[in-house]
Coordinates of C-alpha atoms and ligand atoms in Angstrom, one line a residue:
X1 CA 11.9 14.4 -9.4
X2 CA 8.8 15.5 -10.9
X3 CA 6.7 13.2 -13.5
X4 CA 3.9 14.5 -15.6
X5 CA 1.6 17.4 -15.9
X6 CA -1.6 17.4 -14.2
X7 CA -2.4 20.3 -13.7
X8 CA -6.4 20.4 -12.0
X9 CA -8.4 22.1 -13.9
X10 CA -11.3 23.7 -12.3
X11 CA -13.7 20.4 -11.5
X12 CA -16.6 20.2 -13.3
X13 CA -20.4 19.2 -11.6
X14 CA -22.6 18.8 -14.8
X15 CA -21.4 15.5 -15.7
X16 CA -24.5 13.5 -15.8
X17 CA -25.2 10.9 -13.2
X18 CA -25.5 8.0 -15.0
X19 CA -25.4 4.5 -13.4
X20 CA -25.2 2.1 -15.9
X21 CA -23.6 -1.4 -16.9
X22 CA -23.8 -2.1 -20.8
X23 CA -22.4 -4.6 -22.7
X24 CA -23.3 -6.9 -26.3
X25 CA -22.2 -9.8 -24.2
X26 CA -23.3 -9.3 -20.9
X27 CA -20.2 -9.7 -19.5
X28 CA -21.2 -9.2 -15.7
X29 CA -23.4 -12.2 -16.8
X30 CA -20.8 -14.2 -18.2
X31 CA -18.5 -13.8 -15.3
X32 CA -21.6 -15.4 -13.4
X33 CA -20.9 -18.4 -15.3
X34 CA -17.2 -18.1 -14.6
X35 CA -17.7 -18.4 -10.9
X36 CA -17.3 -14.9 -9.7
X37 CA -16.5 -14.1 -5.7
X38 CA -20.2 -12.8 -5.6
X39 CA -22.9 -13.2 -8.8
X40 CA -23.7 -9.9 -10.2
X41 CA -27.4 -9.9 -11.0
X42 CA -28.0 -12.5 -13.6
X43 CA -30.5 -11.6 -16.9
X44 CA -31.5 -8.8 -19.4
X45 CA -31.5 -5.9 -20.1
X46 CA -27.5 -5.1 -20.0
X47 CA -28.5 -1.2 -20.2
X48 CA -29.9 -0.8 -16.8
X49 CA -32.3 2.4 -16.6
X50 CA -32.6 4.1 -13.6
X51 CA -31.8 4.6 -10.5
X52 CA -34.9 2.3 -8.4
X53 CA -33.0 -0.7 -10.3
X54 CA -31.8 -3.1 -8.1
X55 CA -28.7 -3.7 -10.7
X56 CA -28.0 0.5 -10.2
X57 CA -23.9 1.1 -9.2
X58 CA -23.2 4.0 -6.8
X59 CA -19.6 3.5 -6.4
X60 CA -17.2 1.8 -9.1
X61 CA -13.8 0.8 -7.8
X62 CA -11.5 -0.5 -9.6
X63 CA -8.7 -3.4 -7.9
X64 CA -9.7 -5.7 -5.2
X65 CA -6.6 -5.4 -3.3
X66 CA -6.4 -4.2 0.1
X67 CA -7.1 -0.8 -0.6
X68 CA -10.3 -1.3 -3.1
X69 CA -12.0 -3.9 -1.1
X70 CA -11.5 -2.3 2.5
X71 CA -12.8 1.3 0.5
X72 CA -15.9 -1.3 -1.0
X73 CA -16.5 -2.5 2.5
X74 CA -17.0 1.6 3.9
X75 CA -19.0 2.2 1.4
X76 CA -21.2 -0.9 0.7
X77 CA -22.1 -0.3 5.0
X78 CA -23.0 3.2 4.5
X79 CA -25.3 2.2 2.5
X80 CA -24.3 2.3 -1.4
X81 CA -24.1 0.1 -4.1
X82 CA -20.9 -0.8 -5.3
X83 CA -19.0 -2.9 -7.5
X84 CA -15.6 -3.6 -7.2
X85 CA -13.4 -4.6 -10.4
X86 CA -10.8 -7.1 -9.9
X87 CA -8.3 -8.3 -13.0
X88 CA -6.4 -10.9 -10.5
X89 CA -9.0 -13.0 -8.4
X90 CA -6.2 -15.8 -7.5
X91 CA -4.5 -12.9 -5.7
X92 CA -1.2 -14.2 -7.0
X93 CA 1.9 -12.5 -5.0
X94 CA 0.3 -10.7 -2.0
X95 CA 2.6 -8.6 0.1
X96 CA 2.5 -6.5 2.6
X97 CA 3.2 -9.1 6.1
X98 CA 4.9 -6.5 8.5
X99 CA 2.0 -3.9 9.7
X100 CA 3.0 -0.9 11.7
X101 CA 1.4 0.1 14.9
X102 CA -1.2 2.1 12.9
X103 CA -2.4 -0.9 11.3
X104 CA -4.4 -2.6 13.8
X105 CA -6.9 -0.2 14.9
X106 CA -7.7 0.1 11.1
X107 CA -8.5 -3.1 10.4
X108 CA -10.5 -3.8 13.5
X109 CA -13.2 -1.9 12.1
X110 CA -13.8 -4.7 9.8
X111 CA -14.2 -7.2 12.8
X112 CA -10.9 -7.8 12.6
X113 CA -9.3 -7.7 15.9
X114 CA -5.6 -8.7 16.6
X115 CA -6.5 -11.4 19.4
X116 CA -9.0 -12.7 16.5
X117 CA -6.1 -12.7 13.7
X118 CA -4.1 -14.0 16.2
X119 CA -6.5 -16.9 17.2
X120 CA -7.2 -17.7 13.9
X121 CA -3.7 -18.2 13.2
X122 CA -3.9 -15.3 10.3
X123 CA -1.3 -13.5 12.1
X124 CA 1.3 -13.1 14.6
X125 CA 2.5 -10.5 17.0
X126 CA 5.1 -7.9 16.5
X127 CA 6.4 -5.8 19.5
X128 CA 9.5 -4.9 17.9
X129 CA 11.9 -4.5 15.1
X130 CA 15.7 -5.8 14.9
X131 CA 18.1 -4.5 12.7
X132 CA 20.9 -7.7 12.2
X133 CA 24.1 -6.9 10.3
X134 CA 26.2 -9.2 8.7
X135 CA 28.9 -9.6 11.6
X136 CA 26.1 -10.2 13.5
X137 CA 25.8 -7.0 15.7
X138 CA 22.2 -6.2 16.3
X139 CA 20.1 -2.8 17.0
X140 CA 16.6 -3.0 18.1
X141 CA 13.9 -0.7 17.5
X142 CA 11.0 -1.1 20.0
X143 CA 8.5 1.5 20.9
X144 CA 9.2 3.0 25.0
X145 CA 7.1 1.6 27.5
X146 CA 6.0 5.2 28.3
X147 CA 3.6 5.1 25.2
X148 CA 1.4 2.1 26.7
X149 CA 0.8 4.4 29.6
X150 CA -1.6 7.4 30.1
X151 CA -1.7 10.1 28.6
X152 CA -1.1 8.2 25.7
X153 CA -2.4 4.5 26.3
X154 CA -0.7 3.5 23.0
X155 CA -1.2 0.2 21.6
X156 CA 3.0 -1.7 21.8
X157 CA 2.0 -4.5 19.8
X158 CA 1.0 -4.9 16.1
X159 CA 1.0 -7.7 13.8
X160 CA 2.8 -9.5 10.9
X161 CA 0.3 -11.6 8.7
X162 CA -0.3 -14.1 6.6
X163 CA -1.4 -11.7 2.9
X164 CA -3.4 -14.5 1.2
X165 CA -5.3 -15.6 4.7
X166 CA -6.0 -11.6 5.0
X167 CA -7.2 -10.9 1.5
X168 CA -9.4 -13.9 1.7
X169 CA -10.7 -12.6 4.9
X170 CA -11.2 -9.3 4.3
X171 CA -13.2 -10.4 0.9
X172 CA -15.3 -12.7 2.5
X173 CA -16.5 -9.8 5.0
X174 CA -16.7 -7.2 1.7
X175 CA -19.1 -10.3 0.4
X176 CA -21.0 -10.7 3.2
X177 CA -21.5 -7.0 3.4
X178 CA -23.0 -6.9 -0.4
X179 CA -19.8 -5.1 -2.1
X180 CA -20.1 -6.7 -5.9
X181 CA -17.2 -8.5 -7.5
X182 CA -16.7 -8.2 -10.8
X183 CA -13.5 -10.7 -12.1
X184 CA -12.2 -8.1 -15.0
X185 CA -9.8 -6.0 -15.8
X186 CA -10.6 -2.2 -16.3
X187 CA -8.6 -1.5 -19.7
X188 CA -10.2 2.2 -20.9
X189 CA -10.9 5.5 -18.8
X190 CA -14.0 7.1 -20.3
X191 CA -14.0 10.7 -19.5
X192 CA -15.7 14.6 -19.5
X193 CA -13.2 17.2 -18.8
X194 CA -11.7 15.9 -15.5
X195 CA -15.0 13.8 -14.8
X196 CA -15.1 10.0 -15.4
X197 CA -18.0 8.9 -17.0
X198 CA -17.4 5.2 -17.6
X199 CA -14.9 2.2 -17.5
X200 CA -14.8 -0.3 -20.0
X201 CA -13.6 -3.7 -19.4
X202 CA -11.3 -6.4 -21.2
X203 CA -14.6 -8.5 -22.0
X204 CA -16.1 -5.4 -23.3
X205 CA -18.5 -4.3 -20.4
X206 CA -18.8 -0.5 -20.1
X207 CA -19.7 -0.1 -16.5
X208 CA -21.3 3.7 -15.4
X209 CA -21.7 5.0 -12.0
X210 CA -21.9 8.3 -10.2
X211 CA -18.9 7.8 -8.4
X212 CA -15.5 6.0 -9.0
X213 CA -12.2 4.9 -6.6
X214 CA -8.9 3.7 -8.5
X215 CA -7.3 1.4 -6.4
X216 CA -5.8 -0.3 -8.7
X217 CA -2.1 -0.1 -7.2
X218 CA 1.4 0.8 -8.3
X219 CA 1.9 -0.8 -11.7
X220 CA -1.9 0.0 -12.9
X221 CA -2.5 3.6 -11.2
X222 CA -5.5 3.8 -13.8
X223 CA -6.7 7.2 -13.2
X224 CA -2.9 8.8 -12.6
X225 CA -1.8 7.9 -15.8
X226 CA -5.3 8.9 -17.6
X227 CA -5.2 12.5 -16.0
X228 CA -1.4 12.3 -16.2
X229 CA -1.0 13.5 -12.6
X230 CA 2.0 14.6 -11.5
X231 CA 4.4 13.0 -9.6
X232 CA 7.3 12.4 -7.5
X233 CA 9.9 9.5 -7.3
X234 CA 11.4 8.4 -4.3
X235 CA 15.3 6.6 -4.9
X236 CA 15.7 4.4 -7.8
X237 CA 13.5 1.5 -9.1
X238 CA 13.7 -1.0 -6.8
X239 CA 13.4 -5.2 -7.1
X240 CA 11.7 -7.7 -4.6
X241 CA 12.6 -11.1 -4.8
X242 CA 11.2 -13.0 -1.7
X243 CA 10.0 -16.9 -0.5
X244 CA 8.6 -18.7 1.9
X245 CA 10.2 -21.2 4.6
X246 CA 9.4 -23.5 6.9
X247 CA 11.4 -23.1 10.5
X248 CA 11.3 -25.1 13.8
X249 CA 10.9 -21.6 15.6
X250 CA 11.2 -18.4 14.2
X251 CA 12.2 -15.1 16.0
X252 CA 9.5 -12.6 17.5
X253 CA 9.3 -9.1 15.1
X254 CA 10.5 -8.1 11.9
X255 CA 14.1 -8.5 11.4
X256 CA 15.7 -6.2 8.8
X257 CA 19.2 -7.9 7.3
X258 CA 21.8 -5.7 6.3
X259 CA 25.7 -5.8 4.9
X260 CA 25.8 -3.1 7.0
X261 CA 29.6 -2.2 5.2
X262 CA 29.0 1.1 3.8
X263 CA 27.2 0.1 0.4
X264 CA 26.4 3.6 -1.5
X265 CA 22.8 2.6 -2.0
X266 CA 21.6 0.0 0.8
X267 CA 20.2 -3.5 -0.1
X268 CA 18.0 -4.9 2.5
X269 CA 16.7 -8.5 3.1
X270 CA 13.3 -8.7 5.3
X271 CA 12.7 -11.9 7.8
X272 CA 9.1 -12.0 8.5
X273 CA 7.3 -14.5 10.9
X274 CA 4.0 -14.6 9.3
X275 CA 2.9 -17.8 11.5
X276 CA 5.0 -19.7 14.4
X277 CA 6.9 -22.0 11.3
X278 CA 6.5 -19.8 8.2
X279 CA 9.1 -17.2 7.8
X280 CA 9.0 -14.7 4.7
X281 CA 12.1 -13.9 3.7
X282 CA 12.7 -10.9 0.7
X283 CA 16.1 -9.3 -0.1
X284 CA 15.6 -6.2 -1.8
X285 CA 17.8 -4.2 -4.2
X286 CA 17.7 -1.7 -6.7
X287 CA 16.6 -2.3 -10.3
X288 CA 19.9 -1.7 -11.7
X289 CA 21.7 -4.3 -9.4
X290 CA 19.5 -6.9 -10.4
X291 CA 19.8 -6.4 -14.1
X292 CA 23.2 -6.6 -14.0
X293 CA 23.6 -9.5 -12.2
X294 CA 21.2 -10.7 -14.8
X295 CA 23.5 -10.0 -17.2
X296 CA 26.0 -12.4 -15.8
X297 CA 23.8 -15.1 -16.4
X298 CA 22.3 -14.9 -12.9
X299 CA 18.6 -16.2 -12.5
X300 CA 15.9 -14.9 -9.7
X301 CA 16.6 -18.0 -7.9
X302 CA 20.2 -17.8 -8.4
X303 CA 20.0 -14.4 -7.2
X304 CA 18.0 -14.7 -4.2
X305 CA 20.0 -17.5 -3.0
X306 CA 23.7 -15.8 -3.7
X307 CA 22.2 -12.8 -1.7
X308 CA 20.8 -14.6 1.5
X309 CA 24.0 -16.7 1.2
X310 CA 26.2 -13.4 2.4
X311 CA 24.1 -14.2 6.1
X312 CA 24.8 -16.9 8.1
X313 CA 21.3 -17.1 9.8
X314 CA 20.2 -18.2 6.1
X315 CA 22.8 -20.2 5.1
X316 CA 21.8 -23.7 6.2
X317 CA 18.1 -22.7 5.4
X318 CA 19.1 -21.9 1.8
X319 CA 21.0 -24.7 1.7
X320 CA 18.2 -27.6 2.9
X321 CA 16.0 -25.8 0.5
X322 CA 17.1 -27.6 -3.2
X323 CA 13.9 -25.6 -5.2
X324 CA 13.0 -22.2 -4.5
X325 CA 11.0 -20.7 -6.7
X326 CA 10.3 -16.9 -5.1
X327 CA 8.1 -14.9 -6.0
X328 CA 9.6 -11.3 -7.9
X329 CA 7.8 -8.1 -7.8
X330 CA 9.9 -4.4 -9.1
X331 CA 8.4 -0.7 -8.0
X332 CA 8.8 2.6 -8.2
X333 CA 8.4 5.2 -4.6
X334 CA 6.2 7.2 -6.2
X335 CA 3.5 9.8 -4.9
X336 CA 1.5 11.4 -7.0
X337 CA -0.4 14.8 -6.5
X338 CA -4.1 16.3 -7.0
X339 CA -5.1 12.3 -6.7
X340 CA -9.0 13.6 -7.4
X341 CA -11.6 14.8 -9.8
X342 CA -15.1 16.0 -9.9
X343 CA -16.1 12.0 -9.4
X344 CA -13.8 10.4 -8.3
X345 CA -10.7 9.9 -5.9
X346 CA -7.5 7.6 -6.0
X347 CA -6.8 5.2 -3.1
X348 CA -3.7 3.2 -1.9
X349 CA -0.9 2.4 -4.3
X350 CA -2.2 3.8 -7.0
X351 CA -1.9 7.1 -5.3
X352 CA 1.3 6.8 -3.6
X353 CA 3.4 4.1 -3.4
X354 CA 5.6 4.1 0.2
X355 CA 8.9 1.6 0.4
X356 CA 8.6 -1.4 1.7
X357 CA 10.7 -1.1 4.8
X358 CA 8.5 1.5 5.8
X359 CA 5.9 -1.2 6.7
X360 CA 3.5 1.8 6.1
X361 CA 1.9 0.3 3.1
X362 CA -1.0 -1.3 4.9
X363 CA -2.0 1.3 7.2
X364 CA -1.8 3.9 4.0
X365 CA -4.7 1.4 2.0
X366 CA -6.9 1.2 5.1
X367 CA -6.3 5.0 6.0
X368 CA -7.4 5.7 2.3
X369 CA -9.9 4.0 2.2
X370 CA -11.6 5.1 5.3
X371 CA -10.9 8.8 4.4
X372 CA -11.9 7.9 0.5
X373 CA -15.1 6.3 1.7
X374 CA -15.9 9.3 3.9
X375 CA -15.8 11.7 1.7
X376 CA -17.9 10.2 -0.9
X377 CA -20.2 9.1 1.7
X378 CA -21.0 12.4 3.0
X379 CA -21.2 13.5 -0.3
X380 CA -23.0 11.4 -2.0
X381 CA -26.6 13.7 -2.4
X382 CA -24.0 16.5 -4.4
X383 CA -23.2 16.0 -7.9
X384 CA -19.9 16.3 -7.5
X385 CA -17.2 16.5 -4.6
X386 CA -16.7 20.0 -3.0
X387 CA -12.7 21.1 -4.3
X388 CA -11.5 21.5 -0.8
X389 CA -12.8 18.2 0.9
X390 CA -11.4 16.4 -2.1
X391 CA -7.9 18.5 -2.5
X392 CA -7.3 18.0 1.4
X393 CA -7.6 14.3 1.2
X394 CA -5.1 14.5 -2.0
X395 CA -2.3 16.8 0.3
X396 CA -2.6 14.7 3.2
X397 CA -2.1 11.2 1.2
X398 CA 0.6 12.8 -0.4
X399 CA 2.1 14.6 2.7
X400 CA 2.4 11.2 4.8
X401 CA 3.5 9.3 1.7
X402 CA 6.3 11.9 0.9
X403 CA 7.0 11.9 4.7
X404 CA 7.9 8.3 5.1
X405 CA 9.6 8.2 1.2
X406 CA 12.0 10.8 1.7
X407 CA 13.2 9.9 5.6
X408 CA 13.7 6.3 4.5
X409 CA 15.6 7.1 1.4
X410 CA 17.9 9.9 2.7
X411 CA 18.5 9.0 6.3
X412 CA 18.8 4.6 5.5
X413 CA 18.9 4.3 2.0
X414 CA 21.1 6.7 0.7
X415 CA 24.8 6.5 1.7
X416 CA 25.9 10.0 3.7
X417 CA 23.7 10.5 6.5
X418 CA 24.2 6.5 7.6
X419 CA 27.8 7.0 6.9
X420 CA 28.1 9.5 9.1
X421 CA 26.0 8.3 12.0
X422 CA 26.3 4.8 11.4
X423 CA 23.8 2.3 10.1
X424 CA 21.9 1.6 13.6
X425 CA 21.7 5.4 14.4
X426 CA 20.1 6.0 10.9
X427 CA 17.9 3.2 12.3
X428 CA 16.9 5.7 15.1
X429 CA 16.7 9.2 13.5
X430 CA 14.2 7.2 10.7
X431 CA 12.3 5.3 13.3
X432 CA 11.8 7.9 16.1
X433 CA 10.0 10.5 13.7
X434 CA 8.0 8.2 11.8
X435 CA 6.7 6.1 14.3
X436 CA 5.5 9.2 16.5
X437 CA 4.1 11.4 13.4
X438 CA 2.4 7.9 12.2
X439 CA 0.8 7.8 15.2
X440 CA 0.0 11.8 15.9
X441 CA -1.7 11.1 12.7
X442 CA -3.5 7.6 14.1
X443 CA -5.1 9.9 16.9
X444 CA -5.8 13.1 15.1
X445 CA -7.5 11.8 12.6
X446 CA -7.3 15.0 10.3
X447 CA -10.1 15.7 8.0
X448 CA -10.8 19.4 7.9
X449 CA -8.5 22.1 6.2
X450 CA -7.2 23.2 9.2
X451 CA -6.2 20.1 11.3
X452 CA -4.8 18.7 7.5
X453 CA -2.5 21.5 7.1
X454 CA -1.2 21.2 10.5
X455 CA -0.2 18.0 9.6
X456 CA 1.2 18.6 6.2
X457 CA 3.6 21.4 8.1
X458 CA 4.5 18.6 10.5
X459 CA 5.5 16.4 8.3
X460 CA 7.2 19.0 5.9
X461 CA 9.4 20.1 8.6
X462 CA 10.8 16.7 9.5
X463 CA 10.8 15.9 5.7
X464 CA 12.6 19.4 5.7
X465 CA 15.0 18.2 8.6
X466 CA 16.5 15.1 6.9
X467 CA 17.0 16.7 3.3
X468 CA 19.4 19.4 5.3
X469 CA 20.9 16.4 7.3
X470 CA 21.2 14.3 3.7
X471 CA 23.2 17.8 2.6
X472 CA 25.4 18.2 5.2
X473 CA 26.4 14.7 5.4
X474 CA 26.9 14.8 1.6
X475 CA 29.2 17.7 2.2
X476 CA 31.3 16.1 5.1
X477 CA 32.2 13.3 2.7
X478 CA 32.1 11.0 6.0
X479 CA 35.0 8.1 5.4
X480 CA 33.2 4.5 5.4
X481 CA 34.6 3.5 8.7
X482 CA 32.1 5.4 10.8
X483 CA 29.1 2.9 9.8
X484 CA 28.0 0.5 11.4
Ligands
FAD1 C1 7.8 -6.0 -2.0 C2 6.8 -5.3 -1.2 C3 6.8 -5.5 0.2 C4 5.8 -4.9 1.0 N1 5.9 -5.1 2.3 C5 5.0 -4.4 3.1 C6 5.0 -4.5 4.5 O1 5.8 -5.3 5.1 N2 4.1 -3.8 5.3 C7 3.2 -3.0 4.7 O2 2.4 -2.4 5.4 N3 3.2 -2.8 3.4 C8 4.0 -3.5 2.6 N4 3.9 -3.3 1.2 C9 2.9 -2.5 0.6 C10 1.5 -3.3 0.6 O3 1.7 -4.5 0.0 C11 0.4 -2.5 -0.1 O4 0.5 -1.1 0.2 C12 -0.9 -2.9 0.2 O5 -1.1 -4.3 -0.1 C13 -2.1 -2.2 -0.5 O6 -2.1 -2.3 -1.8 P1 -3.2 -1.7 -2.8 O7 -4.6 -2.3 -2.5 O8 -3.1 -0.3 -2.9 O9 -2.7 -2.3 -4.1 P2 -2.6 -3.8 -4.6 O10 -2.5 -4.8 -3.5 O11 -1.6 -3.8 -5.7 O12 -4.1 -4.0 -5.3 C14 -4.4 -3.5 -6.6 C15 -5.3 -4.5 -7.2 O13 -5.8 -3.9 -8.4 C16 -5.9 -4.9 -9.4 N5 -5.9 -4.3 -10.7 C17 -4.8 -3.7 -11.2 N6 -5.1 -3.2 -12.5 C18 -6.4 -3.5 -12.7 C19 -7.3 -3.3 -13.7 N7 -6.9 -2.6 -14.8 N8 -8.6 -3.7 -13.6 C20 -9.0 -4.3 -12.5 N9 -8.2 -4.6 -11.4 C21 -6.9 -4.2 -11.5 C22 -4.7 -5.8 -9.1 O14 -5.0 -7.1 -9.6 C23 -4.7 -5.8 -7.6 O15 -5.4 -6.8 -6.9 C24 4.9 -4.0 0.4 C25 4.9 -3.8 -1.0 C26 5.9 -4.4 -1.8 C27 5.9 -4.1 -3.3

């Protein structure tokens, strides 16, 4: 379904490179007095002249999540001066605990290593992934042996983490690097043509830099909804509702809880370890389900319990648990095109938002932000970003996001491919594709036209292989018996 205009116009250079914070109030100041993660330069003036100033911005980006700070972290090393905006610094309702075998590799760049997350108890491992219906029957996805052996000396492990103990790690690194915090919340988009010239902030701080990232994920997307880029949705709006508990042992990888008993759309409950007694558990529905159960008088905790209630693993857990409290987040899939301007680029959620059960979402921030932070890197003498460079990195965001969005939703979600096949097959015909063209991707590493249109075709054609497989399966009318 498409969203929006957005048509690119032809980008514009002459925007003037200014690089400037102003403000009556000083806010950057005041926020010095409100404890920021890092002091911005205390004093007067608040207009800050040129560019020898040692209070002079190179790179604005706006959200501190995974995907600005990891894209402040690139750039702050190569050298530039950047300040990252953040509305949320208690980092309330982190998600994101199951990272796929891309993930690592991406994060150990920030001196993160898996035996270091593992040793600091930020993580644990994840070799595989079960699928566990209600009836108990499990399928397990694990990645062949052959891949840990030359040629292709593939990683078999990744990791499930702890989100708060990762955010706080990978800002203390982003601090210690000199990235700038700024606790705010970007509320205006001040622009020329397609250029951003400035972003002004809830306590009234206009903040001016040459350059600018939008990171600001999926319910902000700053930038997207300023330049109303187009768009496209992936299956309907969908509700988390998810918790933490404590277990005497909890089972190695990410188990994915199903009914499993021909539902039309598929709800889905996650069991992540994210340490050896802390299990995350999430059921996740659409947005439509939840409101009507809502209607019958149903709470979130009333909700979550009824629905982990339906599997026996939970049952007693649920039921030794008297207060709940989970957290609740709802989304849209959504990936939006020509994610770039004259100035400025749009990184992780705010560009493309990939389902959760996926566990692509991590590796998509930190690929963004390493191919973000490239580009403005190499850049950064030019007054603007060169069209191609900039429109590659938009198609190939957009190419892996609609990749993993559309085989998710029409081979697992959606009712008449798994129908046909069965639920644990869909498992397979989802999992084989995207974890090898995830991983072609890891070791590719495409940057220039060519090797990112190669990729794009790849992708298309498997994205082009499960719509006709999603048709025909719609046209056989498959009777429910055959899942499972
Ligand atoms: C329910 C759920 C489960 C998930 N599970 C997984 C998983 O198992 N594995 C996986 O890999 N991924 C998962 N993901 C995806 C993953 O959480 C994200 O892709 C990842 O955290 C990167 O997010 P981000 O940095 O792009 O956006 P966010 O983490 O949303 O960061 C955006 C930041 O911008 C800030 N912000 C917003 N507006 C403004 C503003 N106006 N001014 C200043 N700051 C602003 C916000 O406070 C926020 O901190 C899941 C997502 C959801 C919703």
């Amino acid at each position: 379904m498409q969203a929006g205009k957005g048509i690119p116009e032809p980008l514009r250079c002459d925007t003037p490179p200014t690089n400037r914070v102003e403000s009556k109030l000083n806010p950057l100041d005041e926020a010095q007095g409100r404890q920021l993660w890092l002091p911005f330069p205390r004093g007067e003036p608040t207009v800050l002249p040129n560019d020898n100033d040692s209070d002079h911005i190179d790179v604005t980006v706006i959200g501190g999540g995974l995907a600005g700070t990891a894209t402040s972290i690139h750039l702050v090393r190569a050298g530039l001066r950047v300040l990252c905006i953040e509305a949320d610094i208690a980092d309330t309702q982190p998600v994101g605990e199951s990272l796929d075998w891309s993930a690592p590799d991406l994060l150990a760049v920030f001196g993160l290593s898996m035996d270091r997350l593992i040793s600091e108890g930020l993580a644990t491992w994840k070799r595989h992934v079960t699928l566990r219906l209600a009836d108990g029957s499990t399928a397990h996805y694990v990645p062949g042996e052959w891949l840990g052996q030359p040629p292709f000396n593939l990683e078999l492990r990744t990791l499930h983490v702890d989100r708060v103990q990762l955010n706080a790690a990978i800002r203390k690194i982003a601090v210690a690097d000199g990235v700038r915090f700024l606790h705010d919340r970007v509320t205006r988009i001040e622009t020329q043509g397609r250029a951003v010239t400035s972003v002004i902030t809830e306590h009234g701080a206009r903040i001016a830099s040459r350059w600018y990232i939008d990171a600001s994920g999926s319910s902000a997307r700053l930038f997207p909804r300023t330049f109303n880029l187009s768009a496209s949705d992936y299956g309907p709006h969908k509700v988390a509702i998810w918790s933490y508990f404590t277990v005497s042992e909890s089972i190695e990888g990410t188990t994915l809880h199903a009914e499993g008993s021909c539902p039309a759309y598929m709800d889905w409950v996650w069991e992540i370890p994210i340490h050896a007694n802390t299990i995350s558990i999430g059921y996740v529905s659409t947005g439509e389900a939840i409101k009507a159960l809502r209607a019958t008088g149903h709470t979130t905790e009333s909700i979550f319990r009824t629905q982990l209630d339906r599997f026996p693993r939970f049952r007693d857990l649920i039921q030794s648990s008297p207060i709940v409290s989970p957290s609740v987040t709802s989304y849209r899939c959504r990936v939006h095109s020509h994610i770039f301007g004259p100035n400025w680029l749009v990184a992780g959620e705010a560009a493309a938002m990939v389902d959760p059960m996926t566990s692509n979402g991590v590796t998509a921030a930190l690929r963004h932000a390493s191919e973000a932070s490239a580009l403005i890197i190499k850049y950064r003498q030019r007054a603007c970003l060169p069209w191609l460079a900039a429109a590659m990195y938009s198609r190939r965001v957009q190419d892996v996001a609609r990749f993993f969005n559309c085989g998710i939703e029409k081979v697992v979600y959606d009712a008449p491919v798994r129908n046909v096949i069965g639920i644990k097959t869909a498992g397979d015909v989802y999992t084989i594709p995207a974890w090898s063209l995830n991983n072609v991707y890891a070791r590719v590493r495409p940057r220039g036209v060519i090797s990112s249109l190669l990729i794009g075709l790849l992708l298309g054609l498997f994205r082009a292989a499960a719509s006709v497989m999603h048709s025909f399966c719609k046209s056989e009318q498959a009777p429910c018996e055959a899942a499972g």
